[in-house]
XYZ file of C-alpha atoms in Angstrom:
628
model
C 13.060 -69.362 -40.086
C 9.402 -69.316 -41.169
C 8.273 -69.735 -37.568
C 10.536 -66.890 -36.430
C 9.268 -64.586 -39.185
C 5.659 -65.536 -38.383
C 6.068 -64.759 -34.680
C 7.767 -61.470 -35.506
C 4.934 -60.561 -37.905
C 2.289 -61.369 -35.281
C 4.053 -59.253 -32.650
C 4.499 -56.344 -35.076
C 0.842 -56.540 -36.156
C -0.296 -56.595 -32.532
C 1.768 -53.486 -31.775
C 0.546 -51.683 -34.904
C -3.099 -52.647 -34.382
C -3.026 -51.647 -30.717
C -1.439 -48.307 -31.616
C -4.141 -47.631 -34.220
C -6.872 -48.568 -31.753
C -5.431 -46.213 -29.147
C -4.933 -43.434 -31.689
C -8.551 -43.515 -32.906
C -10.085 -44.519 -29.536
C -11.323 -47.892 -30.775
C -11.442 -51.254 -28.958
C -8.158 -53.033 -29.665
C -9.809 -56.518 -29.792
C -12.151 -55.464 -32.577
C -9.420 -53.718 -34.555
C -7.168 -56.786 -34.385
C -9.998 -59.152 -35.359
C -10.732 -57.032 -38.441
C -7.021 -56.918 -39.293
C -6.885 -60.704 -38.907
C -9.917 -61.257 -41.148
C -8.449 -59.023 -43.858
C -5.078 -60.721 -43.478
C -6.589 -64.184 -43.910
C -7.695 -63.195 -47.451
C -4.300 -61.819 -48.497
C -2.366 -64.293 -50.666
C 1.027 -63.565 -49.118
C -0.167 -64.241 -45.559
C 0.462 -67.915 -44.739
C -2.149 -70.036 -42.987
C -1.836 -69.748 -39.228
C -3.478 -72.855 -37.807
C -4.861 -72.307 -34.334
C -4.208 -75.623 -32.631
C -6.367 -76.322 -29.548
C -3.287 -77.668 -27.742
C -1.434 -74.402 -28.346
C -4.365 -72.374 -27.008
C -5.327 -74.556 -24.044
C -1.771 -75.326 -22.933
C 0.350 -72.463 -24.277
C -1.913 -69.394 -24.173
C -4.745 -70.018 -21.705
C -2.717 -70.802 -18.526
C -0.519 -67.660 -18.596
C -3.496 -65.465 -19.514
C -5.575 -66.876 -16.668
C -2.692 -66.510 -14.231
C -1.948 -62.927 -15.300
C -5.596 -62.024 -14.675
C -5.850 -64.033 -11.434
C -2.858 -62.433 -9.670
C -4.450 -59.022 -10.279
C -7.886 -60.118 -9.053
C -8.727 -59.479 -5.415
C -9.273 -62.693 -3.477
C -11.396 -60.699 -1.022
C -13.641 -59.359 -3.810
C -13.849 -62.815 -5.351
C -14.959 -64.278 -2.027
C -17.466 -61.473 -1.398
C -19.088 -61.986 -4.812
C -18.817 -65.769 -4.898
C -22.590 -66.296 -5.087
C -23.015 -64.237 -8.247
C -19.787 -65.588 -9.750
C -20.833 -69.214 -9.209
C -24.279 -68.479 -10.638
C -22.717 -67.113 -13.824
C -19.769 -69.478 -14.159
C -21.729 -72.671 -13.477
C -25.469 -72.051 -13.734
C -25.400 -69.706 -16.719
C -22.924 -71.866 -18.653
C -25.127 -74.955 -18.270
C -28.288 -72.933 -19.020
C -26.727 -71.497 -22.189
C -25.395 -74.869 -23.288
C -28.849 -76.426 -22.852
C -30.605 -73.619 -24.734
C -28.167 -73.753 -27.650
C -28.389 -77.565 -27.710
C -32.183 -77.484 -28.039
C -31.969 -74.901 -30.832
C -29.302 -76.743 -32.849
C -31.038 -80.080 -32.366
C -34.107 -78.504 -33.993
C -32.247 -76.721 -36.816
C -29.568 -79.278 -37.722
C -31.124 -82.473 -36.355
C -28.042 -83.230 -34.271
C -27.802 -85.871 -31.595
C -28.426 -84.172 -28.230
C -24.929 -85.025 -26.976
C -23.320 -83.332 -29.993
C -25.681 -80.357 -29.734
C -24.902 -79.956 -26.019
C -21.172 -80.169 -26.818
C -21.307 -77.189 -29.175
C -23.550 -75.454 -26.619
C -20.796 -75.895 -24.026
C -18.288 -74.554 -26.550
C -20.116 -71.243 -27.107
C -21.401 -70.841 -23.514
C -18.475 -69.286 -21.571
C -17.631 -65.576 -21.943
C -13.933 -64.960 -22.240
C -11.621 -63.601 -19.532
C -9.537 -61.689 -22.068
C -12.510 -60.044 -23.793
C -14.259 -59.085 -20.547
C -11.106 -57.593 -19.041
C -10.127 -55.720 -22.205
C -13.532 -54.106 -22.736
C -14.133 -53.513 -19.015
C -10.821 -51.688 -18.617
C -11.521 -49.505 -21.627
C -14.991 -48.283 -20.683
C -14.373 -48.024 -16.928
C -17.027 -50.159 -15.231
C -17.649 -50.139 -11.450
C -15.138 -52.254 -9.555
C -17.692 -54.731 -8.216
C -18.994 -55.302 -11.748
C -15.466 -55.837 -13.083
C -14.716 -58.223 -10.198
C -17.823 -60.274 -11.048
C -16.985 -60.378 -14.760
C -13.373 -61.356 -14.086
C -14.390 -63.980 -11.550
C -16.977 -65.416 -13.933
C -14.614 -65.567 -16.882
C -11.832 -67.088 -14.784
C -13.981 -70.016 -13.620
C -16.538 -70.645 -16.371
C -13.994 -72.174 -18.745
C -13.718 -75.099 -16.349
C -17.494 -75.667 -16.432
C -17.538 -75.458 -20.208
C -14.610 -77.822 -20.775
C -15.957 -80.411 -18.322
C -19.395 -80.161 -19.975
C -17.803 -80.539 -23.407
C -15.902 -83.633 -22.344
C -19.030 -85.161 -20.803
C -21.192 -84.371 -23.854
C -18.674 -85.925 -26.235
C -18.558 -89.043 -24.074
C -22.365 -89.220 -24.028
C -22.410 -88.930 -27.822
C -19.843 -91.724 -28.120
C -17.261 -89.377 -29.657
C -14.747 -89.366 -26.821
C -11.912 -91.810 -27.365
C -12.066 -94.821 -25.107
C -15.450 -93.924 -23.575
C -18.717 -95.579 -24.532
C -21.896 -93.513 -24.426
C -23.541 -96.163 -22.244
C -20.884 -95.542 -19.600
C -22.045 -91.983 -18.941
C -24.419 -91.662 -15.970
C -25.812 -88.706 -14.045
C -23.929 -89.747 -10.911
C -20.710 -90.091 -12.873
C -21.158 -86.640 -14.378
C -21.693 -85.104 -10.921
C -18.617 -86.874 -9.547
C -16.512 -85.769 -12.532
C -17.588 -82.176 -12.066
C -16.952 -82.305 -8.320
C -13.469 -83.764 -8.825
C -12.683 -81.228 -11.550
C -13.602 -78.381 -9.184
C -12.283 -79.655 -5.849
C -9.260 -81.405 -7.331
C -8.294 -78.400 -9.434
C -8.628 -76.050 -6.466
C -6.584 -78.386 -4.250
C -3.781 -78.720 -6.811
C -3.706 -74.957 -7.339
C -3.551 -74.338 -3.589
C -0.689 -76.835 -3.155
C 1.273 -75.186 -5.982
C 0.686 -71.765 -4.407
C 1.852 -73.082 -1.019
C 5.054 -74.536 -2.501
C 5.821 -71.317 -4.383
C 5.219 -69.247 -1.233
C 7.711 -71.397 0.697
C 10.288 -71.094 -2.096
C 9.843 -67.330 -2.189
C 10.429 -66.981 1.542
C 13.627 -69.027 1.518
C 15.231 -68.540 -1.899
C 13.721 -65.526 -3.613
C 16.437 -62.954 -2.936
C 16.763 -61.847 -6.559
C 13.895 -60.428 -8.662
C 15.060 -62.487 -11.660
C 14.707 -65.718 -9.659
C 11.250 -64.745 -8.513
C 10.144 -63.744 -12.025
C 11.234 -67.075 -13.513
C 9.443 -68.886 -10.682
C 6.325 -66.847 -11.459
C 6.497 -67.872 -15.132
C 6.484 -71.533 -14.077
C 3.409 -71.311 -11.845
C 0.571 -71.434 -14.443
C 2.023 -74.479 -16.151
C 2.995 -76.147 -12.861
C -0.660 -75.891 -11.815
C -2.335 -76.615 -15.159
C -0.421 -79.686 -16.334
C -0.717 -81.865 -13.165
C -4.401 -80.992 -12.833
C -5.148 -82.014 -16.407
C -3.078 -85.196 -16.032
C -5.178 -86.118 -12.979
C -8.393 -85.298 -14.921
C -9.113 -82.307 -12.677
C -9.649 -78.789 -13.977
C -6.418 -77.120 -15.029
C -8.308 -73.841 -15.339
C -9.418 -73.888 -11.697
C -5.931 -74.947 -10.617
C -4.331 -71.951 -12.359
C -6.972 -69.529 -11.092
C -6.638 -70.803 -7.516
C -2.852 -70.546 -7.599
C -3.041 -67.022 -9.042
C -5.621 -65.775 -6.541
C -3.710 -67.175 -3.544
C -0.275 -65.972 -4.678
C -1.623 -62.544 -5.602
C -3.161 -62.261 -2.144
C 0.025 -63.424 -0.384
C 2.529 -61.499 -2.531
C 2.908 -58.478 -0.193
C 4.117 -60.868 2.527
C 6.103 -63.353 0.442
C 7.814 -61.112 -2.137
C 10.174 -58.192 -1.875
C 9.169 -54.854 -3.367
C 11.666 -55.292 -6.206
C 10.273 -58.757 -7.012
C 6.686 -57.507 -7.085
C 7.672 -54.638 -9.366
C 9.546 -56.988 -11.715
C 6.664 -59.495 -11.759
C 4.116 -56.773 -12.462
C 6.088 -55.348 -15.387
C 6.834 -58.739 -16.952
C 3.298 -60.115 -16.642
C 1.834 -56.870 -17.977
C 3.992 -57.229 -21.092
C 3.118 -60.918 -21.535
C -0.578 -60.262 -20.995
C -0.591 -57.411 -23.525
C 1.086 -59.516 -26.204
C -0.902 -62.708 -25.652
C -4.373 -61.233 -25.245
C -4.026 -59.046 -28.342
C -2.433 -61.851 -30.363
C -5.441 -64.002 -29.450
C -7.862 -61.638 -31.210
C -5.584 -61.417 -34.239
C -5.428 -65.219 -34.464
C -9.228 -65.451 -34.261
C -9.531 -63.182 -37.290
C -6.900 -65.158 -39.201
C -9.046 -68.323 -38.964
C -12.067 -66.906 -40.809
C -10.972 -67.585 -44.401
C -9.997 -71.190 -43.711
C -13.091 -71.974 -41.663
C -15.328 -70.666 -44.466
C -13.345 -72.643 -47.034
C -13.962 -75.888 -45.153
C -17.678 -75.166 -44.707
C -18.162 -74.871 -48.488
C -17.788 -78.655 -48.773
C -20.600 -79.277 -46.266
C -23.682 -81.213 -47.410
C -25.972 -78.826 -45.529
C -27.709 -76.025 -47.480
C -26.215 -72.554 -47.099
C -29.482 -71.163 -45.720
C -29.592 -73.796 -43.036
C -25.986 -73.147 -42.060
C -26.663 -69.406 -41.879
C -29.762 -69.988 -39.738
C -27.795 -72.216 -37.372
C -24.899 -69.740 -37.010
C -26.961 -66.560 -36.688
C -29.573 -68.280 -34.515
C -26.914 -69.525 -32.115
C -25.466 -66.012 -31.881
C -28.906 -64.608 -31.072
C -29.476 -67.400 -28.554
C -26.319 -66.665 -26.540
C -27.167 -62.953 -26.587
C -30.700 -63.576 -25.289
C -30.058 -66.419 -22.845
C -27.653 -64.384 -20.693
C -30.201 -61.706 -19.638
C -32.830 -64.451 -19.273
C -30.594 -65.912 -16.553
C -29.107 -62.769 -14.985
C -32.322 -60.765 -14.472
C -34.325 -63.548 -12.734
C -31.294 -64.374 -10.578
C -31.195 -60.771 -9.361
C -34.925 -60.888 -8.631
C -34.449 -64.134 -6.721
C -31.597 -62.658 -4.682
C -33.415 -59.452 -3.766
C -37.035 -60.555 -3.398
C -36.803 -64.170 -2.260
C -33.437 -64.445 -0.512
C -33.609 -60.837 0.781
C -30.058 -60.048 -0.205
C -29.684 -56.359 0.657
C -26.220 -56.023 -0.843
C -27.437 -56.118 -4.422
C -26.121 -53.582 -6.932
C -28.502 -51.204 -8.734
C -30.620 -52.694 -11.512
C -28.597 -50.712 -14.071
C -25.537 -52.780 -13.094
C -27.572 -55.922 -13.707
C -28.469 -54.732 -17.206
C -24.818 -54.046 -18.028
C -23.798 -57.405 -16.559
C -26.380 -59.175 -18.715
C -24.913 -57.596 -21.854
C -21.226 -58.212 -21.048
C -20.915 -61.705 -22.511
C -18.186 -61.420 -25.142
C -16.689 -64.731 -26.250
C -13.037 -65.260 -27.063
C -10.301 -67.698 -27.928
C -11.446 -70.470 -25.564
C -14.665 -70.826 -27.551
C -12.745 -71.296 -30.777
C -10.164 -73.613 -29.208
C -12.902 -75.747 -27.648
C -14.619 -76.012 -31.041
C -11.382 -77.314 -32.544
C -11.379 -80.019 -29.843
C -14.409 -81.637 -31.516
C -13.275 -84.995 -32.974
C -12.973 -85.354 -36.728
C -15.901 -87.790 -36.862
C -18.310 -85.281 -35.251
C -21.346 -84.780 -37.529
C -21.083 -81.481 -39.438
C -17.912 -80.576 -37.553
C -16.943 -77.798 -40.007
C -20.333 -76.144 -39.557
C -20.037 -76.351 -35.776
C -16.594 -74.702 -35.900
C -18.097 -71.957 -38.079
C -20.840 -71.444 -35.489
C -18.179 -70.979 -32.803
C -16.369 -68.408 -34.980
C -19.605 -66.505 -35.689
C -20.520 -66.426 -31.995
C -17.028 -65.261 -31.004
C -16.762 -62.484 -33.580
C -20.461 -61.592 -33.344
C -20.456 -61.079 -29.566
C -17.273 -59.026 -29.749
C -18.685 -56.844 -32.536
C -22.214 -56.455 -31.145
C -21.653 -56.404 -27.396
C -18.133 -54.977 -27.519
C -19.253 -51.925 -29.516
C -22.588 -51.302 -27.781
C -21.571 -51.994 -24.170
C -19.855 -48.584 -23.696
C -22.945 -46.777 -25.014
C -25.232 -48.852 -22.800
C -23.090 -48.117 -19.739
C -23.117 -44.380 -20.474
C -26.872 -44.294 -21.118
C -27.545 -46.056 -17.815
C -24.976 -43.879 -16.018
C -22.978 -46.935 -14.938
C -19.535 -45.531 -14.306
C -16.333 -46.716 -12.754
C -14.902 -45.440 -9.471
C -14.280 -41.716 -9.210
C -10.483 -41.124 -9.256
C -10.962 -38.393 -6.647
C -12.717 -40.834 -4.345
C -9.822 -43.254 -4.882
C -7.367 -40.474 -4.029
C -9.264 -39.707 -0.811
C -9.309 -43.374 0.180
C -5.605 -43.765 -0.653
C -4.772 -40.750 1.504
C -6.692 -42.125 4.492
C -5.070 -45.560 4.123
C -1.625 -43.993 3.940
C -2.523 -41.817 6.956
C -3.155 -44.955 9.020
C 0.000 -46.632 7.693
C 2.108 -43.548 8.431
C 0.730 -43.367 11.956
C 1.763 -46.986 12.555
C 5.240 -46.290 11.226
C 5.664 -43.221 13.413
C 4.495 -45.198 16.450
C 7.294 -47.695 15.826
C 9.768 -44.839 15.356
C 8.761 -43.359 18.720
C 9.443 -46.700 20.424
C 12.942 -47.085 18.972
C 15.620 -46.218 21.525
C 18.683 -46.618 19.301
C 17.824 -43.822 16.826
C 19.401 -40.391 17.347
C 17.248 -37.266 17.202
C 18.614 -36.051 13.850
C 17.782 -39.374 12.151
C 14.426 -39.450 13.909
C 13.570 -36.008 12.553
C 14.589 -36.971 8.994
C 12.400 -40.085 9.094
C 9.467 -38.175 10.567
C 9.798 -35.425 7.951
C 9.938 -37.890 5.038
C 6.855 -39.741 6.286
C 4.925 -36.490 6.636
C 6.050 -35.280 3.196
C 4.888 -38.529 1.591
C 1.537 -38.268 3.357
C 1.061 -34.608 2.441
C 1.851 -35.445 -1.167
C -1.035 -37.912 -1.161
C -3.471 -35.370 0.305
C -2.347 -32.747 -2.209
C -3.762 -34.877 -5.036
C -7.158 -33.595 -3.923
C -8.275 -30.010 -4.405
C -8.534 -27.801 -7.521
C -6.017 -27.676 -10.366
C -6.357 -24.543 -12.441
C -2.828 -23.891 -13.655
C 0.709 -23.210 -12.504
C -0.488 -20.566 -10.061
C -2.077 -23.315 -7.949
C 0.911 -25.657 -8.152
C 1.223 -27.602 -4.919
C 4.507 -28.026 -3.042
C 4.722 -31.666 -4.139
C 4.117 -30.690 -7.773
C 6.876 -28.077 -7.567
C 9.157 -30.686 -6.016
C 8.438 -33.188 -8.805
C 8.991 -30.613 -11.537
C 12.292 -29.490 -10.069
C 13.410 -33.027 -9.221
C 12.708 -34.238 -12.788
C 14.973 -31.482 -14.126
C 17.642 -32.452 -11.605
C 17.339 -36.136 -12.554
C 17.868 -35.297 -16.219
C 21.012 -33.320 -15.378
C 22.261 -36.134 -13.130
C 21.647 -38.709 -15.852
C 23.457 -36.562 -18.443
C 26.479 -36.351 -16.143
C 26.502 -40.129 -15.558
C 26.337 -40.739 -19.306
C 29.196 -38.277 -19.860
C 31.325 -40.221 -17.390
C 30.347 -43.439 -19.152
C 31.276 -42.122 -22.605
C 34.651 -40.932 -21.301
C 35.315 -44.335 -19.728
C 35.832 -42.860 -16.261
C 33.665 -45.339 -14.324
C 33.013 -49.067 -14.347
C 29.948 -50.257 -16.282
C 28.488 -52.168 -13.314
C 28.770 -49.102 -11.100
C 27.159 -46.905 -13.752
C 24.297 -49.349 -14.204
C 23.599 -49.284 -10.462
C 23.531 -45.474 -10.407
C 21.328 -45.256 -13.509
C 18.995 -47.846 -12.018
C 18.456 -45.737 -8.904
C 17.751 -42.654 -11.043
C 15.349 -44.602 -13.267
C 13.441 -45.954 -10.277
C 12.973 -42.481 -8.816
C 11.887 -41.094 -12.197
C 9.370 -43.928 -12.587
C 7.819 -43.096 -9.233
C 7.541 -39.403 -10.127
C 6.054 -40.197 -13.547
C 3.468 -42.470 -11.971
C 2.352 -39.757 -9.554
C 2.105 -37.249 -12.420
C -0.064 -39.680 -14.399
C -2.388 -40.211 -11.435
C -2.753 -36.460 -10.913
C -3.542 -35.874 -14.600
C -6.389 -38.396 -14.349
C -7.603 -36.700 -11.194
C -7.629 -33.341 -12.944
C -9.853 -34.764 -15.699
C -12.245 -36.535 -13.342
C -15.631 -35.364 -12.182
C -16.204 -34.093 -8.677
C -16.642 -36.495 -5.769
C -20.361 -37.396 -5.492
C -22.030 -36.525 -2.213
C -23.688 -39.919 -1.841
C -20.334 -41.569 -1.083
C -20.007 -39.808 2.278
C -19.947 -42.089 5.301
C -19.755 -41.457 9.052
C -17.451 -44.107 10.543
C -16.986 -42.502 13.980
C -19.100 -40.814 16.665
C -17.670 -37.330 16.065
C -18.525 -37.468 12.359
C -22.037 -38.725 13.122
C -22.969 -35.921 15.512
C -21.266 -33.066 13.629
C -23.101 -30.987 11.035
C -21.850 -31.473 7.492
C -21.280 -27.744 7.014
C -21.295 -24.413 8.894
C -20.892 -20.806 7.794
C -17.171 -20.074 7.244
C -15.820 -17.063 9.094
C -13.434 -16.174 6.255
C -14.786 -17.769 3.053
C -12.131 -15.979 1.009
C -9.277 -18.028 2.492
C -7.327 -19.178 5.537
C -7.957 -16.849 8.448
C -4.366 -16.731 9.701
C -2.789 -16.717 6.244
C -4.913 -13.710 5.271
C -3.822 -11.984 8.465
C -0.106 -12.818 8.241
C 0.338 -12.765 4.445
C 1.374 -16.419 4.169
C 0.257 -18.821 1.408
C -2.067 -21.773 1.726
C -2.399 -24.897 -0.454
C -5.869 -26.286 0.348
C -8.534 -24.961 2.718
C -10.219 -26.740 5.629
C -13.327 -25.631 7.551
C -13.865 -26.321 11.262
C -17.395 -27.699 11.577
C -17.826 -26.394 15.118
C -16.827 -22.736 14.933
C -16.473 -21.979 11.218
C -12.714 -21.347 11.323
C -11.056 -21.631 7.899
C -7.498 -22.949 8.024
C -4.883 -24.285 5.658
C -3.976 -27.956 5.217
C -0.821 -29.702 6.409
C 0.854 -29.238 3.019
C 0.744 -25.499 3.669
C 3.671 -23.866 5.413
C 1.855 -22.987 8.639
C -0.648 -25.889 8.910
C -3.299 -23.679 10.474
C -6.149 -26.255 10.358
C -4.226 -28.738 12.509
C -2.984 -25.938 14.752
C -6.598 -24.831 15.261
C -7.545 -28.356 16.385
C -4.684 -28.510 18.895
C -5.723 -25.117 20.260
C -9.515 -25.672 20.461
C -9.947 -29.494 20.385
C -12.766 -29.069 17.839
C -12.736 -32.618 16.404
C -14.097 -32.407 12.834
C -13.128 -30.326 9.817
C -14.143 -30.613 6.195
C -12.608 -29.703 2.879
C -14.132 -26.619 1.290
C -12.295 -27.024 -1.976
C -14.691 -26.873 -4.964
C -16.613 -30.110 -5.417
C -15.196 -31.910 -2.369
C -17.543 -33.153 0.351
C -15.291 -35.205 2.631
C -14.735 -34.592 6.342
C -11.912 -35.531 8.695
C -11.962 -36.380 12.381
C -8.747 -35.311 14.103
C -9.495 -37.427 17.183
C -10.129 -40.819 15.519
C -8.150 -39.988 12.346
C -10.840 -41.294 9.970
C -12.456 -39.779 6.917
C -16.168 -39.436 6.166
């Protein structure tokens, strides 16, 4: 009963703390850490011991997997050089720097000092993702941070294990048995073996999904098994369970559109989002709950309080300083020596060098230190100070730093433009297949063609101005009316249910179809609200991917700047305006009733038009069907 009440209290506190953070626009990790610290001093709050086995086996694998399946394998591969530099080179560099400092301050054996250095070295996947999502960093920067934090735990844990063995603290391993060659082989096996095990697990799951995954529930349960199925065998074979989980997640996330049904992907996304929310926020609460008990144990230490304070604060400063000391020279090496032209702006490098928040893995790794480790309680305190200190200092100042340096995430309007062009290509492929089908009657063919065009026009309508109901697009009017219809339909279904006039299974099927349609409409409304609040599309994102876009001027004088030429003449209504870049004709988009811009192309064969909606600078080639 106590365990059940404790779990319920943790879940309720996570929900309440997250709600408060959202209400007052504060970082949820910091709010929950503060709540945990305050809770640890309350007499009625029982001690919640954070066991390293619970963290490393129960919490870390699902959190890593939830992050990995959402991480792009393509982006990970494209940024592998930077990710490996941070997840391997920076971890070892930080561990060495901290080891030298603590050896000087506390007089520790180098093996013990390097062990605590490995403990505090890796930034946390949960912290990086939580803060990065909140402040809206550029996608490449987020991909690097996620990739780093997914892999660096493996480097840290292998380094910790090696350091403890070198110090003679690992059970069954003598310090004389640790050699440089053995360390290299251990690290190689941890990396290659973990990746191989993760790939095999992903392959097996992919085969099972193709042959047996006909129900979303089956697929969801299978997905829940994956992180543990990868982590446990890897750890049993002394490979890296972290790399095994990350590899399995990256591969399965990349393959999911081909191996899962749409319903299974939707179910998996919803379930893992819920699990990730609960676990990652509970992690920060648990960190705060350890503070009182860690301080209580340190009071019995033989070391002076001033020396302990110097060691803890100095280590915090060291991890804050060592990261930019690695990141900045690495960028210089990549750009000046290796001539890497694909480097991000220097402002991104500055933000990257300050995004090193630690998390639960640091604390769990500290608890892995054996009981006979010299000054173990002090070393655990150092890990707690570094974890909370980096979250408080970097977590609160990183948004300000990003704003001051004008490092912003992707423009939602640019995303909308890219989504529309991708869907344009996909729709064209679908219509090509439809045209080749001989067993489809003309009425069905016309319905399918109309639905494809409506879906595409709805995507294009997300662009353009939004200044009130007077400018409501056809898709927006459809959604508003359809939502009212769905509510009436649901009320009628519930009336039939209450009167007992239909079977429960049948009613559940009907309600499910209504709920799915409402979810899709709500999602589109949410995307459009973010578009309405976004800044205009920056001009420097324009590209010229085809010959017509390259040779065409970016703008000409419009013949009728006040609106669509034909609509003004005939009294019809337009939605968005398009300008022909050859003759200056102003026409209306395909969401408009008459589609005068497309009609003008078919009449004149002028290949390129551009949007002349306020703040939009994109162009469209009718011939090659690409955007610039």
